[in-house]
Amino acid sequence: MNDMLLMALYAFLGAVAAGAAGAGALWLLRRRSLTASLTVVASVAVAAMFAGTLLVAWAMFLSPHDLKVVTTVVAMATVVSLATALLLGRWVVARSRELQLAARSFGDGGSFAAPDGPATAELSALSRELAATSARLAESRDRERALETSRRELVAWISHDLRTPLAGLRAMSEALEDGVAADPERYLKQIRTEVERLNDMVGDLFELSRIHAGTLALSPSRMSLYDLVGDALAGADPLARELGVRLVGESIEPVPVEVDGKEMSRVLGNLLVNAIRRTPADGTVAVAAERRPEGVVLSVTDGCGGIPEEDLPRVFDTGWRGTHARTPPAGAGLGLAIVRGIVEAHQGRASVHNIPGGCRFEVTLPTAP
């Protein structure tokens, strides 16, 4: 029993010495190829067996012939182990390089395609993650291109919309200054109208910048949707009367909601103004609110004649104003973008779809507890 313990101790000491040397080698080669690390691991296994065998043979006083046989067997095992480690390492490294080249392609603006052929479970999982990342990156690129297009269009349209009233203001102010205005009161009234229009446009730009920057601060409170819609209808009634459009708000359920009253009033006001301006005279704009399984749905239906199907996905984009026939003189293409931003800030959803003779804008809000 004592001899067995002594041989076990010698074998353990030899294995520890080989393991310590291997750990040092792995630390020195930690930045090198995986092939080198696998070779070191295989060498440590063989060296541990070889060192333990030699120590046990020395303790047992084996004959030179027996010691030579044992050494030869261990040497053959070393050759086979190292060859296997090298083959495995080269195969894993080759697969890693193929994966690296494939990953570089979607990093340069392309899409990721996993290399063909078998791979380890870890490399296969990495390929799946890279494919998912590539898809998300492609979506981000598309979204960034769309946003950049919207920004360019917005800058162009805002520049035009600002230039026109500013030129009018300058002309009217010069006429008043030179005393050549035939009707100064009419000029002053028009100047005030243009200033209010510019003020509204600047306010919309400021609101949109807060939405895009994520700094829109909400102060939600519990209120009835009936009261919210009633106030919005009262505010839009003068414009509807001026343009000869009838406002209908009979299908309003007194559903409680948790919203920022000021911001949601802006949402309803933008939707109503948009609908009234696009509905011909003697037309009808209807407002409805009801509870559905997905939440509280507020809808504004107009008689605009419908929106082309290819334009429906862009209706809520910043700066979108559709065709010239649908563009009101005072529109800057910001109202519906503000609607979507405010609704999404309330964890809701804004959508639009065509109906016979017009279109319906819907705002879905979470139901108040």
CSV table of C-alpha atoms in Angstrom, one decimal:
chain,number,residue,atom,x,y,z
A,1,MET,CA,0.0,0.0,0.0
A,2,ASN,CA,2.9,2.4,0.8
A,3,ASP,CA,4.5,1.6,-2.5
A,4,MET,CA,1.3,2.5,-4.3
A,5,LEU,CA,1.0,5.8,-2.5
A,6,LEU,CA,4.6,6.6,-3.3
A,7,MET,CA,4.2,5.9,-7.0
A,8,ALA,CA,1.0,8.0,-7.0
A,9,LEU,CA,2.9,10.8,-5.3
A,10,TYR,CA,5.7,10.6,-7.9
A,11,ALA,CA,3.2,10.6,-10.8
A,12,PHE,CA,1.4,13.6,-9.3
A,13,LEU,CA,4.6,15.5,-8.9
A,14,GLY,CA,5.6,14.9,-12.5
A,15,ALA,CA,2.1,15.9,-13.7
A,16,VAL,CA,2.2,19.1,-11.6
A,17,ALA,CA,5.6,20.1,-13.0
A,18,ALA,CA,4.4,19.5,-16.6
A,19,GLY,CA,1.1,21.4,-15.9
A,20,ALA,CA,3.0,24.4,-14.4
A,21,ALA,CA,5.3,24.5,-17.4
A,22,GLY,CA,2.2,24.3,-19.7
A,23,ALA,CA,0.4,27.1,-17.9
A,24,GLY,CA,3.4,29.3,-18.3
A,25,ALA,CA,3.6,28.5,-22.0
A,26,LEU,CA,-0.2,29.2,-22.4
A,27,TRP,CA,0.3,32.6,-20.7
A,28,LEU,CA,3.2,33.5,-23.0
A,29,LEU,CA,1.2,32.4,-26.1
A,30,ARG,CA,-2.1,33.9,-25.0
A,31,ARG,CA,-2.1,36.3,-28.0
A,32,ARG,CA,-1.1,33.7,-30.5
A,33,SER,CA,-3.1,31.4,-32.7
A,34,LEU,CA,-5.5,28.8,-31.4
A,35,THR,CA,-3.3,26.2,-33.0
A,36,ALA,CA,-0.4,27.0,-30.7
A,37,SER,CA,-2.7,26.8,-27.6
A,38,LEU,CA,-4.1,23.4,-28.7
A,39,THR,CA,-0.5,22.2,-29.3
A,40,VAL,CA,0.5,23.3,-25.8
A,41,VAL,CA,-2.5,21.6,-24.2
A,42,ALA,CA,-1.7,18.3,-26.0
A,43,SER,CA,1.9,18.6,-25.1
A,44,VAL,CA,1.1,19.2,-21.4
A,45,ALA,CA,-1.1,16.0,-21.3
A,46,VAL,CA,1.7,13.9,-22.9
A,47,ALA,CA,4.4,15.6,-20.8
A,48,ALA,CA,2.5,15.0,-17.6
A,49,MET,CA,2.2,11.3,-18.4
A,50,PHE,CA,5.8,11.1,-19.5
A,51,ALA,CA,7.2,12.8,-16.4
A,52,GLY,CA,5.0,10.7,-14.1
A,53,THR,CA,6.1,7.6,-15.9
A,54,LEU,CA,9.8,8.5,-15.6
A,55,LEU,CA,9.6,9.2,-11.9
A,56,VAL,CA,7.8,6.0,-11.2
A,57,ALA,CA,10.2,4.0,-13.4
A,58,TRP,CA,13.2,5.7,-11.5
A,59,ALA,CA,11.6,4.9,-8.1
A,60,MET,CA,11.0,1.3,-9.2
A,61,PHE,CA,14.6,0.9,-10.5
A,62,LEU,CA,13.5,-0.5,-13.8
A,63,SER,CA,16.1,-1.9,-16.1
A,64,PRO,CA,17.4,0.2,-19.0
A,65,HIS,CA,15.6,-1.9,-21.5
A,66,ASP,CA,12.2,-1.5,-19.7
A,67,LEU,CA,12.8,2.2,-19.4
A,68,LYS,CA,13.6,2.5,-23.1
A,69,VAL,CA,10.3,0.7,-23.9
A,70,VAL,CA,8.3,3.0,-21.7
A,71,THR,CA,10.0,6.1,-23.3
A,72,THR,CA,9.3,4.8,-26.8
A,73,VAL,CA,5.6,4.3,-26.0
A,74,VAL,CA,5.3,7.7,-24.5
A,75,ALA,CA,7.2,9.3,-27.5
A,76,MET,CA,4.8,7.7,-30.0
A,77,ALA,CA,1.8,8.9,-28.0
A,78,THR,CA,3.4,12.4,-28.0
A,79,VAL,CA,3.7,12.4,-31.8
A,80,VAL,CA,0.1,11.3,-32.3
A,81,SER,CA,-1.2,13.8,-29.8
A,82,LEU,CA,0.7,16.7,-31.3
A,83,ALA,CA,-0.4,15.8,-34.8
A,84,THR,CA,-4.0,15.6,-33.8
A,85,ALA,CA,-3.8,18.9,-31.9
A,86,LEU,CA,-2.2,20.6,-35.0
A,87,LEU,CA,-4.9,19.2,-37.4
A,88,LEU,CA,-7.7,20.3,-35.0
A,89,GLY,CA,-6.1,23.7,-34.5
A,90,ARG,CA,-5.6,24.3,-38.2
A,91,TRP,CA,-9.2,23.3,-38.9
A,92,VAL,CA,-10.6,25.6,-36.2
A,93,VAL,CA,-8.4,28.5,-37.3
A,94,ALA,CA,-9.5,28.1,-40.9
A,95,ARG,CA,-13.1,28.2,-39.9
A,96,SER,CA,-12.4,31.2,-37.8
A,97,ARG,CA,-10.8,33.0,-40.7
A,98,GLU,CA,-13.7,32.3,-43.0
A,99,LEU,CA,-16.1,33.7,-40.3
A,100,GLN,CA,-13.8,36.7,-40.0
A,101,LEU,CA,-14.0,37.4,-43.7
A,102,ALA,CA,-17.7,37.0,-43.7
A,103,ALA,CA,-18.1,39.3,-40.8
A,104,ARG,CA,-15.9,41.9,-42.5
A,105,SER,CA,-18.3,42.0,-45.5
A,106,PHE,CA,-21.3,43.3,-43.5
A,107,GLY,CA,-19.1,45.6,-41.5
A,108,ASP,CA,-18.2,47.3,-44.8
A,109,GLY,CA,-21.8,47.8,-45.8
A,110,GLY,CA,-22.8,44.4,-47.1
A,111,SER,CA,-24.8,41.6,-45.5
A,112,PHE,CA,-23.5,38.6,-43.6
A,113,ALA,CA,-23.5,35.1,-45.1
A,114,ALA,CA,-22.4,32.2,-42.9
A,115,PRO,CA,-19.5,30.2,-44.5
A,116,ASP,CA,-20.5,26.8,-45.9
A,117,GLY,CA,-19.3,23.6,-44.3
A,118,PRO,CA,-19.3,22.1,-40.8
A,119,ALA,CA,-18.3,24.1,-37.7
A,120,THR,CA,-18.1,23.7,-34.0
A,121,ALA,CA,-21.2,24.5,-31.9
A,122,GLU,CA,-19.5,27.7,-30.7
A,123,LEU,CA,-18.7,28.9,-34.2
A,124,SER,CA,-22.2,28.0,-35.4
A,125,ALA,CA,-23.7,30.1,-32.5
A,126,LEU,CA,-21.4,32.9,-33.4
A,127,SER,CA,-22.5,32.7,-37.0
A,128,ARG,CA,-26.1,33.0,-36.0
A,129,GLU,CA,-25.4,36.0,-33.8
A,130,LEU,CA,-23.5,37.7,-36.6
A,131,ALA,CA,-26.4,37.0,-39.0
A,132,ALA,CA,-28.9,38.6,-36.5
A,133,THR,CA,-26.6,41.5,-36.0
A,134,SER,CA,-26.2,42.0,-39.8
A,135,ALA,CA,-30.0,42.1,-40.1
A,136,ARG,CA,-30.3,44.7,-37.4
A,137,LEU,CA,-27.5,46.7,-38.9
A,138,ALA,CA,-29.2,46.6,-42.3
A,139,GLU,CA,-32.4,47.9,-40.7
A,140,SER,CA,-30.5,50.6,-39.0
A,141,ARG,CA,-28.9,51.7,-42.3
A,142,ASP,CA,-32.3,51.8,-44.0
A,143,ARG,CA,-33.7,53.8,-41.2
A,144,GLU,CA,-30.8,56.2,-41.2
A,145,ARG,CA,-31.1,56.7,-45.0
A,146,ALA,CA,-34.8,57.4,-44.6
A,147,LEU,CA,-34.2,59.8,-41.8
A,148,GLU,CA,-31.5,61.6,-43.8
A,149,THR,CA,-33.8,61.8,-46.8
A,150,SER,CA,-36.5,63.3,-44.5
A,151,ARG,CA,-34.0,65.8,-43.0
A,152,ARG,CA,-33.0,66.9,-46.5
A,153,GLU,CA,-36.6,67.3,-47.6
A,154,LEU,CA,-37.5,69.1,-44.4
A,155,VAL,CA,-34.6,71.6,-44.7
A,156,ALA,CA,-35.6,72.2,-48.4
A,157,TRP,CA,-39.3,72.7,-47.6
A,158,ILE,CA,-38.8,74.7,-44.4
A,159,SER,CA,-36.3,77.0,-46.3
A,160,HIS,CA,-39.0,77.5,-49.0
A,161,ASP,CA,-41.8,78.0,-46.4
A,162,LEU,CA,-39.7,80.5,-44.5
A,163,ARG,CA,-38.5,82.4,-47.5
A,164,THR,CA,-42.0,83.1,-48.8
A,165,PRO,CA,-43.5,84.8,-45.7
A,166,LEU,CA,-40.3,86.6,-44.9
A,167,ALA,CA,-40.2,88.1,-48.4
A,168,GLY,CA,-43.9,89.1,-48.0
A,169,LEU,CA,-43.1,90.7,-44.6
A,170,ARG,CA,-40.2,92.6,-46.0
A,171,ALA,CA,-42.3,93.9,-48.9
A,172,MET,CA,-45.2,95.0,-46.7
A,173,SER,CA,-42.9,96.6,-44.1
A,174,GLU,CA,-41.1,98.6,-46.8
A,175,ALA,CA,-44.5,99.7,-48.3
A,176,LEU,CA,-45.6,100.9,-44.9
A,177,GLU,CA,-42.3,102.6,-44.2
A,178,ASP,CA,-42.4,104.4,-47.6
A,179,GLY,CA,-46.0,105.4,-47.1
A,180,VAL,CA,-47.1,103.8,-50.4
A,181,ALA,CA,-49.5,101.2,-48.8
A,182,ALA,CA,-53.0,101.8,-50.1
A,183,ASP,CA,-54.6,100.1,-47.0
A,184,PRO,CA,-52.2,100.1,-44.0
A,185,GLU,CA,-54.7,98.3,-41.8
A,186,ARG,CA,-54.9,95.4,-44.2
A,187,TYR,CA,-51.1,95.3,-44.4
A,188,LEU,CA,-50.8,95.2,-40.7
A,189,LYS,CA,-53.4,92.4,-40.4
A,190,GLN,CA,-51.5,90.4,-43.0
A,191,ILE,CA,-48.2,91.0,-41.3
A,192,ARG,CA,-49.7,89.7,-38.0
A,193,THR,CA,-51.1,86.6,-39.9
A,194,GLU,CA,-47.7,85.9,-41.4
A,195,VAL,CA,-45.9,86.3,-38.0
A,196,GLU,CA,-48.3,83.9,-36.4
A,197,ARG,CA,-47.7,81.4,-39.2
A,198,LEU,CA,-43.9,81.7,-38.6
A,199,ASN,CA,-44.4,81.4,-34.9
A,200,ASP,CA,-46.4,78.2,-35.3
A,201,MET,CA,-43.8,76.8,-37.7
A,202,VAL,CA,-41.0,77.5,-35.2
A,203,GLY,CA,-43.0,76.0,-32.4
A,204,ASP,CA,-43.5,72.8,-34.5
A,205,LEU,CA,-39.8,72.6,-35.2
A,206,PHE,CA,-39.0,73.0,-31.5
A,207,GLU,CA,-41.5,70.3,-30.6
A,208,LEU,CA,-40.1,68.0,-33.2
A,209,SER,CA,-36.5,68.6,-32.0
A,210,ARG,CA,-37.5,67.6,-28.5
A,211,ILE,CA,-39.2,64.5,-29.7
A,212,HIS,CA,-36.2,63.4,-31.8
A,213,ALA,CA,-33.8,64.2,-28.9
A,214,GLY,CA,-35.9,62.2,-26.5
A,215,THR,CA,-36.4,65.2,-24.2
A,216,LEU,CA,-40.1,65.5,-24.4
A,217,ALA,CA,-41.2,65.7,-20.8
A,218,LEU,CA,-44.7,64.3,-20.2
A,219,SER,CA,-46.9,65.1,-17.2
A,220,PRO,CA,-49.6,62.4,-17.4
A,221,SER,CA,-52.8,62.6,-15.5
A,222,ARG,CA,-56.1,60.7,-15.5
A,223,MET,CA,-58.8,62.3,-17.6
A,224,SER,CA,-61.8,61.3,-19.7
A,225,LEU,CA,-61.3,61.0,-23.4
A,226,TYR,CA,-64.7,62.6,-23.8
A,227,ASP,CA,-63.5,65.9,-22.3
A,228,LEU,CA,-60.3,65.7,-24.3
A,229,VAL,CA,-62.1,65.3,-27.6
A,230,GLY,CA,-64.7,67.9,-26.7
A,231,ASP,CA,-62.0,70.6,-26.2
A,232,ALA,CA,-60.2,69.6,-29.4
A,233,LEU,CA,-63.5,69.9,-31.4
A,234,ALA,CA,-64.2,73.3,-29.9
A,235,GLY,CA,-60.8,74.5,-30.9
A,236,ALA,CA,-61.1,73.3,-34.5
A,237,ASP,CA,-64.7,74.4,-35.0
A,238,PRO,CA,-63.8,78.0,-36.3
A,239,LEU,CA,-61.5,76.6,-39.0
A,240,ALA,CA,-64.2,74.0,-40.0
A,241,ARG,CA,-66.8,76.7,-40.3
A,242,GLU,CA,-64.5,78.9,-42.4
A,243,LEU,CA,-63.9,76.0,-44.8
A,244,GLY,CA,-67.4,74.7,-44.8
A,245,VAL,CA,-66.6,71.4,-43.2
A,246,ARG,CA,-68.9,69.7,-40.7
A,247,LEU,CA,-67.4,68.3,-37.5
A,248,VAL,CA,-69.0,65.2,-36.1
A,249,GLY,CA,-68.1,63.8,-32.7
A,250,GLU,CA,-71.0,61.6,-31.6
A,251,SER,CA,-69.3,58.2,-31.1
A,252,ILE,CA,-67.2,59.2,-28.1
A,253,GLU,CA,-67.1,56.8,-25.2
A,254,PRO,CA,-66.1,58.4,-21.8
A,255,VAL,CA,-63.1,56.2,-21.5
A,256,PRO,CA,-60.4,57.2,-18.9
A,257,VAL,CA,-56.9,57.6,-20.1
A,258,GLU,CA,-53.5,58.5,-18.5
A,259,VAL,CA,-52.1,61.1,-20.8
A,260,ASP,CA,-50.5,64.5,-20.8
A,261,GLY,CA,-53.5,66.7,-21.6
A,262,LYS,CA,-51.5,69.5,-23.3
A,263,GLU,CA,-49.6,67.1,-25.6
A,264,MET,CA,-52.6,65.0,-26.5
A,265,SER,CA,-54.6,68.1,-27.2
A,266,ARG,CA,-51.9,69.0,-29.7
A,267,VAL,CA,-52.2,65.5,-31.2
A,268,LEU,CA,-56.0,65.9,-31.7
A,269,GLY,CA,-55.6,69.4,-32.9
A,270,ASN,CA,-53.1,68.4,-35.6
A,271,LEU,CA,-55.2,65.5,-36.7
A,272,LEU,CA,-58.4,67.7,-36.9
A,273,VAL,CA,-56.7,70.5,-38.7
A,274,ASN,CA,-55.1,68.1,-41.2
A,275,ALA,CA,-58.4,66.4,-41.8
A,276,ILE,CA,-60.4,69.7,-42.2
A,277,ARG,CA,-57.9,71.2,-44.7
A,278,ARG,CA,-58.0,68.1,-46.8
A,279,THR,CA,-61.7,67.7,-46.8
A,280,PRO,CA,-63.7,69.6,-49.5
A,281,ALA,CA,-66.4,72.0,-48.6
A,282,ASP,CA,-69.7,70.4,-47.5
A,283,GLY,CA,-67.6,67.4,-46.4
A,284,THR,CA,-67.6,65.8,-43.0
A,285,VAL,CA,-64.8,65.1,-40.5
A,286,ALA,CA,-65.8,62.5,-37.9
A,287,VAL,CA,-64.1,61.8,-34.5
A,288,ALA,CA,-64.7,58.6,-32.6
A,289,ALA,CA,-63.3,57.0,-29.5
A,290,GLU,CA,-63.8,53.5,-28.2
A,291,ARG,CA,-62.3,50.8,-26.1
A,292,ARG,CA,-60.7,47.8,-27.8
A,293,PRO,CA,-58.7,44.8,-26.6
A,294,GLU,CA,-55.5,46.5,-27.7
A,295,GLY,CA,-56.3,49.8,-25.8
A,296,VAL,CA,-58.3,53.0,-26.3
A,297,VAL,CA,-58.6,53.9,-30.0
A,298,LEU,CA,-59.2,57.4,-31.1
A,299,SER,CA,-60.0,57.9,-34.8
A,300,VAL,CA,-60.3,60.9,-37.1
A,301,THR,CA,-62.0,60.2,-40.4
A,302,ASP,CA,-61.9,62.8,-43.3
A,303,GLY,CA,-63.2,63.0,-46.9
A,304,CYS,CA,-59.8,63.7,-48.6
A,305,GLY,CA,-60.4,61.1,-51.3
A,306,GLY,CA,-57.8,58.7,-50.0
A,307,ILE,CA,-54.0,58.6,-50.0
A,308,PRO,CA,-52.0,56.6,-52.6
A,309,GLU,CA,-51.0,53.2,-51.3
A,310,GLU,CA,-47.4,53.9,-52.0
A,311,ASP,CA,-47.5,57.0,-49.8
A,312,LEU,CA,-49.2,55.4,-46.8
A,313,PRO,CA,-45.9,54.3,-45.1
A,314,ARG,CA,-44.5,57.8,-45.3
A,315,VAL,CA,-47.5,59.8,-44.0
A,316,PHE,CA,-45.9,60.2,-40.5
A,317,ASP,CA,-42.4,60.9,-41.8
A,318,THR,CA,-40.9,64.3,-41.0
A,319,GLY,CA,-41.5,66.8,-43.8
A,320,TRP,CA,-43.8,64.5,-45.8
A,321,ARG,CA,-46.6,66.5,-47.5
A,322,GLY,CA,-47.8,64.2,-50.3
A,323,THR,CA,-48.7,65.5,-53.7
A,324,HIS,CA,-49.0,69.2,-54.5
A,325,ALA,CA,-52.8,68.7,-54.8
A,326,ARG,CA,-52.9,67.7,-51.1
A,327,THR,CA,-50.5,70.3,-49.8
A,328,PRO,CA,-52.1,73.1,-47.9
A,329,PRO,CA,-50.5,76.6,-48.2
A,330,ALA,CA,-49.6,76.7,-44.5
A,331,GLY,CA,-48.4,73.1,-44.2
A,332,ALA,CA,-44.7,72.4,-43.4
A,333,GLY,CA,-45.1,68.6,-43.2
A,334,LEU,CA,-44.5,68.5,-39.4
A,335,GLY,CA,-47.9,68.0,-37.9
A,336,LEU,CA,-48.2,64.2,-38.4
A,337,ALA,CA,-44.6,63.6,-37.4
A,338,ILE,CA,-45.3,65.4,-34.2
A,339,VAL,CA,-48.5,63.3,-33.8
A,340,ARG,CA,-46.5,60.1,-34.0
A,341,GLY,CA,-43.8,61.3,-31.7
A,342,ILE,CA,-46.2,62.3,-29.0
A,343,VAL,CA,-48.3,59.2,-29.3
A,344,GLU,CA,-45.2,56.9,-29.1
A,345,ALA,CA,-44.0,58.9,-26.1
A,346,HIS,CA,-47.3,57.8,-24.4
A,347,GLN,CA,-46.4,54.1,-25.3
A,348,GLY,CA,-49.1,54.3,-28.0
A,349,ARG,CA,-49.3,53.8,-31.8
A,350,ALA,CA,-50.4,56.0,-34.7
A,351,SER,CA,-51.6,54.6,-37.9
A,352,VAL,CA,-53.6,55.5,-41.1
A,353,HIS,CA,-55.6,53.6,-43.7
A,354,ASN,CA,-57.8,54.4,-46.5
A,355,ILE,CA,-61.6,54.1,-46.4
A,356,PRO,CA,-64.2,54.8,-49.1
A,357,GLY,CA,-64.0,58.5,-50.0
A,358,GLY,CA,-61.2,59.4,-47.6
A,359,CYS,CA,-58.9,58.0,-44.9
A,360,ARG,CA,-58.9,57.3,-41.2
A,361,PHE,CA,-56.2,58.2,-38.7
A,362,GLU,CA,-56.2,56.1,-35.6
A,363,VAL,CA,-54.3,56.7,-32.3
A,364,THR,CA,-54.1,53.7,-29.9
A,365,LEU,CA,-53.4,54.5,-26.3
A,366,PRO,CA,-53.0,52.2,-23.3
A,367,THR,CA,-56.1,51.9,-21.2
A,368,ALA,CA,-55.9,53.6,-17.8
A,369,PRO,CA,-56.0,51.2,-14.9
